[in-house]
Coordinates of N, CA, C and O in Angstrom, one line a residue:
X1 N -3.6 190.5 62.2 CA -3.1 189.2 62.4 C -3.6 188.2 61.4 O -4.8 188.1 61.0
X2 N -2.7 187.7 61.1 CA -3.5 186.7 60.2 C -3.9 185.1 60.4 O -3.3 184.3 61.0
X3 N -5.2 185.0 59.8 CA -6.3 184.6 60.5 C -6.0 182.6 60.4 O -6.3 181.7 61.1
X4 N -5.1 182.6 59.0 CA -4.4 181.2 58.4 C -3.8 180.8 59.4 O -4.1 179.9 60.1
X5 N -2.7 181.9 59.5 CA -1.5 181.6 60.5 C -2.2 181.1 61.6 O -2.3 179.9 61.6
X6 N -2.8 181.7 62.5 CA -3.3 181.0 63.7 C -4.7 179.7 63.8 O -5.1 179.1 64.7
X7 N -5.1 179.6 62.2 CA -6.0 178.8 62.4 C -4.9 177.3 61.7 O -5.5 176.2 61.8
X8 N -3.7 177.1 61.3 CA -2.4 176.5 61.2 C -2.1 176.3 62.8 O -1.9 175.2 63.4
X9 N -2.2 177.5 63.4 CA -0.9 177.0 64.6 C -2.4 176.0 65.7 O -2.0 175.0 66.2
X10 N -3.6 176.3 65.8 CA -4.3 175.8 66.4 C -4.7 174.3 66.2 O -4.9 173.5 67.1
X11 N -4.8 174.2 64.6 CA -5.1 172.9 64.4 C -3.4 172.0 64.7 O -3.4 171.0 65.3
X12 N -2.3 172.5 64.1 CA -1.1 171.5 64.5 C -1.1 171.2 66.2 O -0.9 170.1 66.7
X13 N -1.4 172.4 67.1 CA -0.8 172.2 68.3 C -2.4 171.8 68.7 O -2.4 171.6 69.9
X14 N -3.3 171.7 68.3 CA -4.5 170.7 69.1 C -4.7 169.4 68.7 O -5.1 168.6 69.5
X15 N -4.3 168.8 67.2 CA -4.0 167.6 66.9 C -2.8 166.9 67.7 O -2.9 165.7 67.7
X16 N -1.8 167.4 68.3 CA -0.8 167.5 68.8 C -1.2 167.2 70.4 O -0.7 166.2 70.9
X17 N -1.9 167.8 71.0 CA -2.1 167.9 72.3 C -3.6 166.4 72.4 O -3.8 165.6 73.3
X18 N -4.3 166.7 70.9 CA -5.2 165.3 71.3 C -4.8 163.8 71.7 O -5.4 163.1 72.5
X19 N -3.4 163.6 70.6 CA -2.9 162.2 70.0 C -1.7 162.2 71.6 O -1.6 161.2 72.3
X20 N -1.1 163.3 71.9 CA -0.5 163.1 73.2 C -0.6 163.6 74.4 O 0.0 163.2 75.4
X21 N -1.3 164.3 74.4 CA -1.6 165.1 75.9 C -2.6 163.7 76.6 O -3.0 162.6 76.2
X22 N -2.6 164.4 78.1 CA -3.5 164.0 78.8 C -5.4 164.2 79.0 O -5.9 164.9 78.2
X23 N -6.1 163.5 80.1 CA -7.1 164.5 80.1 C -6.9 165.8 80.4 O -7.5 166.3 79.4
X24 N -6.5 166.7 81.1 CA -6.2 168.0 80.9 C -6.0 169.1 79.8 O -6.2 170.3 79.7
X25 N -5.5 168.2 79.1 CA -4.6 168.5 77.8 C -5.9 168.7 76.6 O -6.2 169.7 75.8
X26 N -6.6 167.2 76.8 CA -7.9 167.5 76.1 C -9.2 168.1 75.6 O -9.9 168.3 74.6
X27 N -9.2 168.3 77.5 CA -10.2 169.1 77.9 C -10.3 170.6 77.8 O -11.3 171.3 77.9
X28 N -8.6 171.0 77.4 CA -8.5 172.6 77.3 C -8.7 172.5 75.7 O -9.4 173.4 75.2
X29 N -8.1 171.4 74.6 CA -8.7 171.4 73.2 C -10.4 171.7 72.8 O -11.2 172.2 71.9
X30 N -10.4 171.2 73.6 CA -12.1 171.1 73.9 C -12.9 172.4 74.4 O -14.1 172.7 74.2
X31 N -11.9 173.0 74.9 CA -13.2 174.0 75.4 C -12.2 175.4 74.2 O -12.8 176.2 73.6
X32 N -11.0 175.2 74.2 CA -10.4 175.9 73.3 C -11.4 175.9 71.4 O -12.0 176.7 70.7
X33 N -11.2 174.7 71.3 CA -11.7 174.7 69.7 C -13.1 175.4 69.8 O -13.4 176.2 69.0
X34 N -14.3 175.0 71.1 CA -15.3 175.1 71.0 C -15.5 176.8 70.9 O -16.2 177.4 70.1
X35 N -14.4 177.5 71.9 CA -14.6 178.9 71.8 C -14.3 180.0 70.4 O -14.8 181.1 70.1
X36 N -13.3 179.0 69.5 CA -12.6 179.5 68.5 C -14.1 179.4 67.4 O -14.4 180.3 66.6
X37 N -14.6 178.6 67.6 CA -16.0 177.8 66.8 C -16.8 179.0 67.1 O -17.1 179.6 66.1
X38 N -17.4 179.5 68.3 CA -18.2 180.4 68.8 C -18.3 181.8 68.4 O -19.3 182.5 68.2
X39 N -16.4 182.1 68.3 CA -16.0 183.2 67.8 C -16.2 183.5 66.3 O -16.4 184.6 65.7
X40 N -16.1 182.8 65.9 CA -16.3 182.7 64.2 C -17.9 182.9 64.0 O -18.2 183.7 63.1
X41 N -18.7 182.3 64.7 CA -20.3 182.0 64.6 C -20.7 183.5 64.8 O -21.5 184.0 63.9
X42 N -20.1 184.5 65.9 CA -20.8 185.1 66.5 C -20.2 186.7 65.8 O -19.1 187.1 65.3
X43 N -21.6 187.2 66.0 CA -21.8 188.9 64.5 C -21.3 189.9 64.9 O -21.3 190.0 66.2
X44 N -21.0 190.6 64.4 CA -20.4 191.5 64.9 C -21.5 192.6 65.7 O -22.7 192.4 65.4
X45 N -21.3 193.4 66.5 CA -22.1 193.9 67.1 C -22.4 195.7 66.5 O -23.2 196.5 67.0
X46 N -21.6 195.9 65.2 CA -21.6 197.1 64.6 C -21.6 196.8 63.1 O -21.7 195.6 62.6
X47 N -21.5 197.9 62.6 CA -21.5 198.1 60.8 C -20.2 197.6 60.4 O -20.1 197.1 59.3
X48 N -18.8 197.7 61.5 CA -17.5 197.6 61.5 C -17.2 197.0 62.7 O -17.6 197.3 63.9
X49 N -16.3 195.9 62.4 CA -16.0 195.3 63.9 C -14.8 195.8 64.3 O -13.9 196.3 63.5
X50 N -14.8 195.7 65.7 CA -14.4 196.5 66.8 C -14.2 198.6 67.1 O -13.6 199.4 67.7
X51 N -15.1 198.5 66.3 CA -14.9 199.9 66.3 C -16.4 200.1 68.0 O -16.9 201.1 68.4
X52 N -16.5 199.2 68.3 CA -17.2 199.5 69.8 C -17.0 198.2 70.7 O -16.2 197.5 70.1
X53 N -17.4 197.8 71.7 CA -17.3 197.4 72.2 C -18.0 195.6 72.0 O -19.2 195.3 72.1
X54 N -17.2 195.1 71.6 CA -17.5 193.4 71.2 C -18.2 192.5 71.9 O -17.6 191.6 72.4
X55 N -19.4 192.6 72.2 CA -20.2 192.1 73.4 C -19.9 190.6 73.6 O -19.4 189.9 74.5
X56 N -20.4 190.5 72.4 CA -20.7 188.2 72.0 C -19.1 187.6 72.4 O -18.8 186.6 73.0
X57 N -18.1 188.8 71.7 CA -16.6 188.3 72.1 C -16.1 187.9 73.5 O -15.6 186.9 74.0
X58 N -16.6 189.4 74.1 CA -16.6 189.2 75.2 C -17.1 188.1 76.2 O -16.7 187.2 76.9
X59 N -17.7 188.3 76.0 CA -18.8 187.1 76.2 C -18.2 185.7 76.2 O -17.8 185.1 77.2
X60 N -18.2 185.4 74.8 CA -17.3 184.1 74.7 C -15.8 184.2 75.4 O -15.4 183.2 76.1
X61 N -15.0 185.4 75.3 CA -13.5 185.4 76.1 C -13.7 184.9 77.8 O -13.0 184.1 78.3
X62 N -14.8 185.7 78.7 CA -15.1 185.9 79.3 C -15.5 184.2 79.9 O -15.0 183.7 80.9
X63 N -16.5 183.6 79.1 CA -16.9 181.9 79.5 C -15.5 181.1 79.2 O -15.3 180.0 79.7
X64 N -14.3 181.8 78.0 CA -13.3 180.5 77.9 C -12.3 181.0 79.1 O -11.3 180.3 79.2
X65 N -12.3 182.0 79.7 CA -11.1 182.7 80.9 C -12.0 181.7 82.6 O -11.3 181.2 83.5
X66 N -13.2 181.7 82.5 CA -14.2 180.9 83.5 C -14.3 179.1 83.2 O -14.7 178.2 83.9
X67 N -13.7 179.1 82.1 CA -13.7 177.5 81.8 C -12.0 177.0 82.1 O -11.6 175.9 82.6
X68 N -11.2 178.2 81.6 CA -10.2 177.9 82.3 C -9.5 177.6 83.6 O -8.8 176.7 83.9
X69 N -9.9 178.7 84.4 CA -9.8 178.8 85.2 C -10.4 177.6 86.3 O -9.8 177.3 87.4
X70 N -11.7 176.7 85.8 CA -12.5 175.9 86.4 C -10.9 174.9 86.5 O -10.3 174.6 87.5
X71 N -10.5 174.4 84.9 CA -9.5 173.7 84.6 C -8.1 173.7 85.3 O -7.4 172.8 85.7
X72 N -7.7 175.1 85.5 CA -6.5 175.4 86.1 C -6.6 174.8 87.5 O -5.8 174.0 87.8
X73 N -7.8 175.2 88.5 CA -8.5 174.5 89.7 C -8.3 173.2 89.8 O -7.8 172.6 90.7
X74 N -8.8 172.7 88.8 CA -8.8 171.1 88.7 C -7.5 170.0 88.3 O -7.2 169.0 89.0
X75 N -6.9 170.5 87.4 CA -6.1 169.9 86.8 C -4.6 169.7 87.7 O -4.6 170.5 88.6
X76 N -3.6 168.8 87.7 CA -2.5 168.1 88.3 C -1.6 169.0 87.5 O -0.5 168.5 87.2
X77 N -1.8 170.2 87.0 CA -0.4 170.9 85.5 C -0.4 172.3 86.4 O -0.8 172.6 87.5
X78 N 0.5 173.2 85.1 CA 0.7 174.3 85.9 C 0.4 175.1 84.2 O 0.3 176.3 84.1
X79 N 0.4 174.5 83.6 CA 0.5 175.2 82.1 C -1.4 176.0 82.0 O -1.7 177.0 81.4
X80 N -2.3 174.9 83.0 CA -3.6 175.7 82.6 C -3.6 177.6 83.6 O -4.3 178.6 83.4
X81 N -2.6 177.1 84.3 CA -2.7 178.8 85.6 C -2.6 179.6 84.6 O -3.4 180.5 84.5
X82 N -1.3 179.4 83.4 CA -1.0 180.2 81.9 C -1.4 180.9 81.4 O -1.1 182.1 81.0
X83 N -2.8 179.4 81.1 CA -3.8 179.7 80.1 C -4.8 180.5 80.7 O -5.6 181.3 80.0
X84 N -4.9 180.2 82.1 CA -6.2 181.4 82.4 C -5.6 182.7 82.4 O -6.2 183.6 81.9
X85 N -4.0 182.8 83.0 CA -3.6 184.4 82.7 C -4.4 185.0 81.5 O -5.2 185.9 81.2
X86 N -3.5 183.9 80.7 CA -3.4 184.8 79.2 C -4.9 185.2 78.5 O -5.0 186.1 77.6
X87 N -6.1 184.3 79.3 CA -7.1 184.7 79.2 C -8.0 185.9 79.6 O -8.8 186.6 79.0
X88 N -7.6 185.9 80.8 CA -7.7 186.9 81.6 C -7.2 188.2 80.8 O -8.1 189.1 80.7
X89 N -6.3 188.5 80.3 CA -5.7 189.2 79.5 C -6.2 189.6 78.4 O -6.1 190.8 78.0
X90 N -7.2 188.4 77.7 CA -7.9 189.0 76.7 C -9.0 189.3 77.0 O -9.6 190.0 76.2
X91 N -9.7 188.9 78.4 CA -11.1 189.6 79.0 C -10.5 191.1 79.5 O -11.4 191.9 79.4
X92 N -9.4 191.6 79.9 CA -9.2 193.0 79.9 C -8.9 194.0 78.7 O -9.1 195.2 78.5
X93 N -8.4 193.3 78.3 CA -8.4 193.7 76.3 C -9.3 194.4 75.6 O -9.2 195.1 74.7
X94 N -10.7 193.7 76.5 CA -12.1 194.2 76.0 C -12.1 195.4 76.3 O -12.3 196.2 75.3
X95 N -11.9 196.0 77.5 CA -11.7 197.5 78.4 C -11.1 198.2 77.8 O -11.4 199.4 77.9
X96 N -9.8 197.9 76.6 CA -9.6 199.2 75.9 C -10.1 200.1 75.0 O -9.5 201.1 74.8
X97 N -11.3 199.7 74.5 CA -12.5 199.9 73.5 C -12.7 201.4 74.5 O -12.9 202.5 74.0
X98 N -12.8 201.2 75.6 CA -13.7 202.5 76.3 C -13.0 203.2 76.6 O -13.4 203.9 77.5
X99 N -11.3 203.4 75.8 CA -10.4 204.7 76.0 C -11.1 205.4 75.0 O -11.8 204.6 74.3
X100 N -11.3 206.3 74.7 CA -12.2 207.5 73.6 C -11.3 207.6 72.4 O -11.7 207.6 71.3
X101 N -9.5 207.8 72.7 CA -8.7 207.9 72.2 C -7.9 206.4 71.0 O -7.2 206.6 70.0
X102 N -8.4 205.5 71.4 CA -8.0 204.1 71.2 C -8.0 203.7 69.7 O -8.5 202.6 69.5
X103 N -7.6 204.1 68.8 CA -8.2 203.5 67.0 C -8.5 202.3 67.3 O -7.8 201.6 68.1
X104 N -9.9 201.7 66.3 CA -10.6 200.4 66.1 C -9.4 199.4 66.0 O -9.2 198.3 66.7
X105 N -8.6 200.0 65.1 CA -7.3 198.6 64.7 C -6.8 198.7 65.5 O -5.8 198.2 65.1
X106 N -6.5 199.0 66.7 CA -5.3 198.7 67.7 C -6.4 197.6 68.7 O -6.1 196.5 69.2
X107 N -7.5 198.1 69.0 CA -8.4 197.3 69.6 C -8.8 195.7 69.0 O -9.0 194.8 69.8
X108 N -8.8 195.6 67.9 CA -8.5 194.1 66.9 C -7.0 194.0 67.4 O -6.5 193.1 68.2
X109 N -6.5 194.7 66.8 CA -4.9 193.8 67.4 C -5.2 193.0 68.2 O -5.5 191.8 68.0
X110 N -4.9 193.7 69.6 CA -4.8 193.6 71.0 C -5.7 192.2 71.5 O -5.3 191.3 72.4
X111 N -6.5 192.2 70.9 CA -8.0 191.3 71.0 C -7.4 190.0 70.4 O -7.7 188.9 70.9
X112 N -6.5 190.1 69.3 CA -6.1 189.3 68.5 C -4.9 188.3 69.2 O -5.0 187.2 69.7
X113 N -3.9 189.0 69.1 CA -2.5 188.5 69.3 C -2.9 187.9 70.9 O -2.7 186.7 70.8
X114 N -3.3 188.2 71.8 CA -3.4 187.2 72.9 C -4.0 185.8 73.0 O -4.0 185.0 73.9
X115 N -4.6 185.8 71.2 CA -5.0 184.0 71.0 C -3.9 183.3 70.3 O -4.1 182.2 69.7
X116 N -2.6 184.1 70.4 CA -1.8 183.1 70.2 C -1.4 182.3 71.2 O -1.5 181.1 71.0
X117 N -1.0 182.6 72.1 CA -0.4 181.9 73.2 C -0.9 180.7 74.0 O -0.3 180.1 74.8
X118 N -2.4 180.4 73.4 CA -3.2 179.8 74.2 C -3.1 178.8 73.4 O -3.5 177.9 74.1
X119 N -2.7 178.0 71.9 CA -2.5 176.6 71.7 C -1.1 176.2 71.5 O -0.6 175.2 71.0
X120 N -0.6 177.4 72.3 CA 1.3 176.7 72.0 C 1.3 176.4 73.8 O 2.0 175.5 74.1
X121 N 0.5 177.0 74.9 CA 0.6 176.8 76.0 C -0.1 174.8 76.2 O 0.4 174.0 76.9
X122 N -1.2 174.8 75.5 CA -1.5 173.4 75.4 C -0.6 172.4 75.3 O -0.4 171.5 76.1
X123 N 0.1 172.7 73.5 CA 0.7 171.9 73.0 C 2.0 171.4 73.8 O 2.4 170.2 73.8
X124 N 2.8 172.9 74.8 CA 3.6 172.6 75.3 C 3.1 171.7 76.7 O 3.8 170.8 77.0
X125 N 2.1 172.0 77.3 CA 1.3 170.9 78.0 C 1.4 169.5 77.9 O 1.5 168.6 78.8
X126 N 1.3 169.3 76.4 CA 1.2 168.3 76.2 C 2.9 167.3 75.8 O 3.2 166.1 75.5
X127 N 3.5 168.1 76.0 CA 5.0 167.9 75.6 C 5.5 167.5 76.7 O 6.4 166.6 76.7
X128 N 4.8 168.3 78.3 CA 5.5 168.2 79.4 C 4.9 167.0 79.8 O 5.6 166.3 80.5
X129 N 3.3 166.2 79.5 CA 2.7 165.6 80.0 C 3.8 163.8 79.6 O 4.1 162.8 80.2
X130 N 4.0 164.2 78.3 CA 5.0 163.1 77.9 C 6.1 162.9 78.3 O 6.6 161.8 78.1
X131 N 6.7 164.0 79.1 CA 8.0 164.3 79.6 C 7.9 162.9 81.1 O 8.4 161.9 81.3
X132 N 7.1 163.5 81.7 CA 6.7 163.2 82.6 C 6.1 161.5 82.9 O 6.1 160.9 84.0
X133 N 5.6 161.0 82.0 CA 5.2 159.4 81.3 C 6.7 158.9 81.1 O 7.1 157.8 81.5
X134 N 7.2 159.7 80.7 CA 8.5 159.0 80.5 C 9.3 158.5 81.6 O 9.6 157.4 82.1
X135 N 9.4 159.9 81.9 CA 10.2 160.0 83.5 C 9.6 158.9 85.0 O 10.4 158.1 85.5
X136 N 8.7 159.0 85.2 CA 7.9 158.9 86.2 C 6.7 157.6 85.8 O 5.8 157.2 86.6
X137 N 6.9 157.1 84.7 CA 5.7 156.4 84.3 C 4.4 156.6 84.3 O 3.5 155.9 83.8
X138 N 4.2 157.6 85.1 CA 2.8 157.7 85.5 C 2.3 159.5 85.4 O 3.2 160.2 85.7
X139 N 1.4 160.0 85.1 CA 1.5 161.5 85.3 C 0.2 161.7 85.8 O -0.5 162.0 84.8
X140 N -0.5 161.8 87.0 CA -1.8 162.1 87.2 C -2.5 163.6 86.9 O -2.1 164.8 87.2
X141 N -3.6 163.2 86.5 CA -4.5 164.3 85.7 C -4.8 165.4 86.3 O -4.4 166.5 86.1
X142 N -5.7 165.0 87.3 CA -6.3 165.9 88.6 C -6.0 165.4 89.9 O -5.7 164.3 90.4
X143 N -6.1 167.1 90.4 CA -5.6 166.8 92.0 C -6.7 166.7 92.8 O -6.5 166.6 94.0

């Protein structure tokens, strides 16, 4: 996956969700960029990444799937339940590493392509939050 492309699609659709979203909207920018930040920071755990089991990744997937989730709980939307699936998704992602049979690159894939969905699910968040201002004048944050 390429690493442009989605560090493009993150910064349009989090500048996007800052300037219009709600608190909800913000607060997943927020814990989103901080994880993307984390992930970059953090070493690989071998000579070759993902050829074993990604601990720090995990780790970090694992705290942004528990931050979501806290969010999905909280928030007045439906777009964060999404975001914790799709997180969820990449905390089981981790578990493919421990098929014996698995090549390293399909294990990067897999790990990869599930962080797309998570700043277009915001941005669209932040699309519906406008929708809804419009409509209704009012759109409350948390329930």
């Amino acid at each position: 996956m390429n690493k442009l492309i989605y560090l493009a699609l993150l910064v349009g659709c989090c500048l996007y969700a800052l300037a219009r979203g709600g608190t909800p909207e913000r607060a997943a920018v927020g814990i989103l960029v901080s994880a993307v930040a984390a992930s970059i920071l953090m070493p690989s755990t071998g000579a070759h990444r993902f050829y074993q089991l990604e601990v720090g990744l995990l780790t970090i997937d694992t705290c942004l799937f528990l931050a979501m989730t806290t969010l999905a709980l909280k928030a007045q939307r439906y777009w964060p339940m999404w975001l914790a699936a799709v997180k969820f998704n990449t905390v089981v992602t981790h578990l493919l590493i421990l098929s014996p049979t698995l090549p390293p690159w399909s294990y990067a894939i897999a790990n990869a392509a599930w962080s797309y969905p998570s700043p277009l699910l915001i941005a669209i968040g932040a699309i519906r939050h406008r929708q809804r201002l419009r409509r209704y004048g009012a759109d409350p944050a948390w329930s």
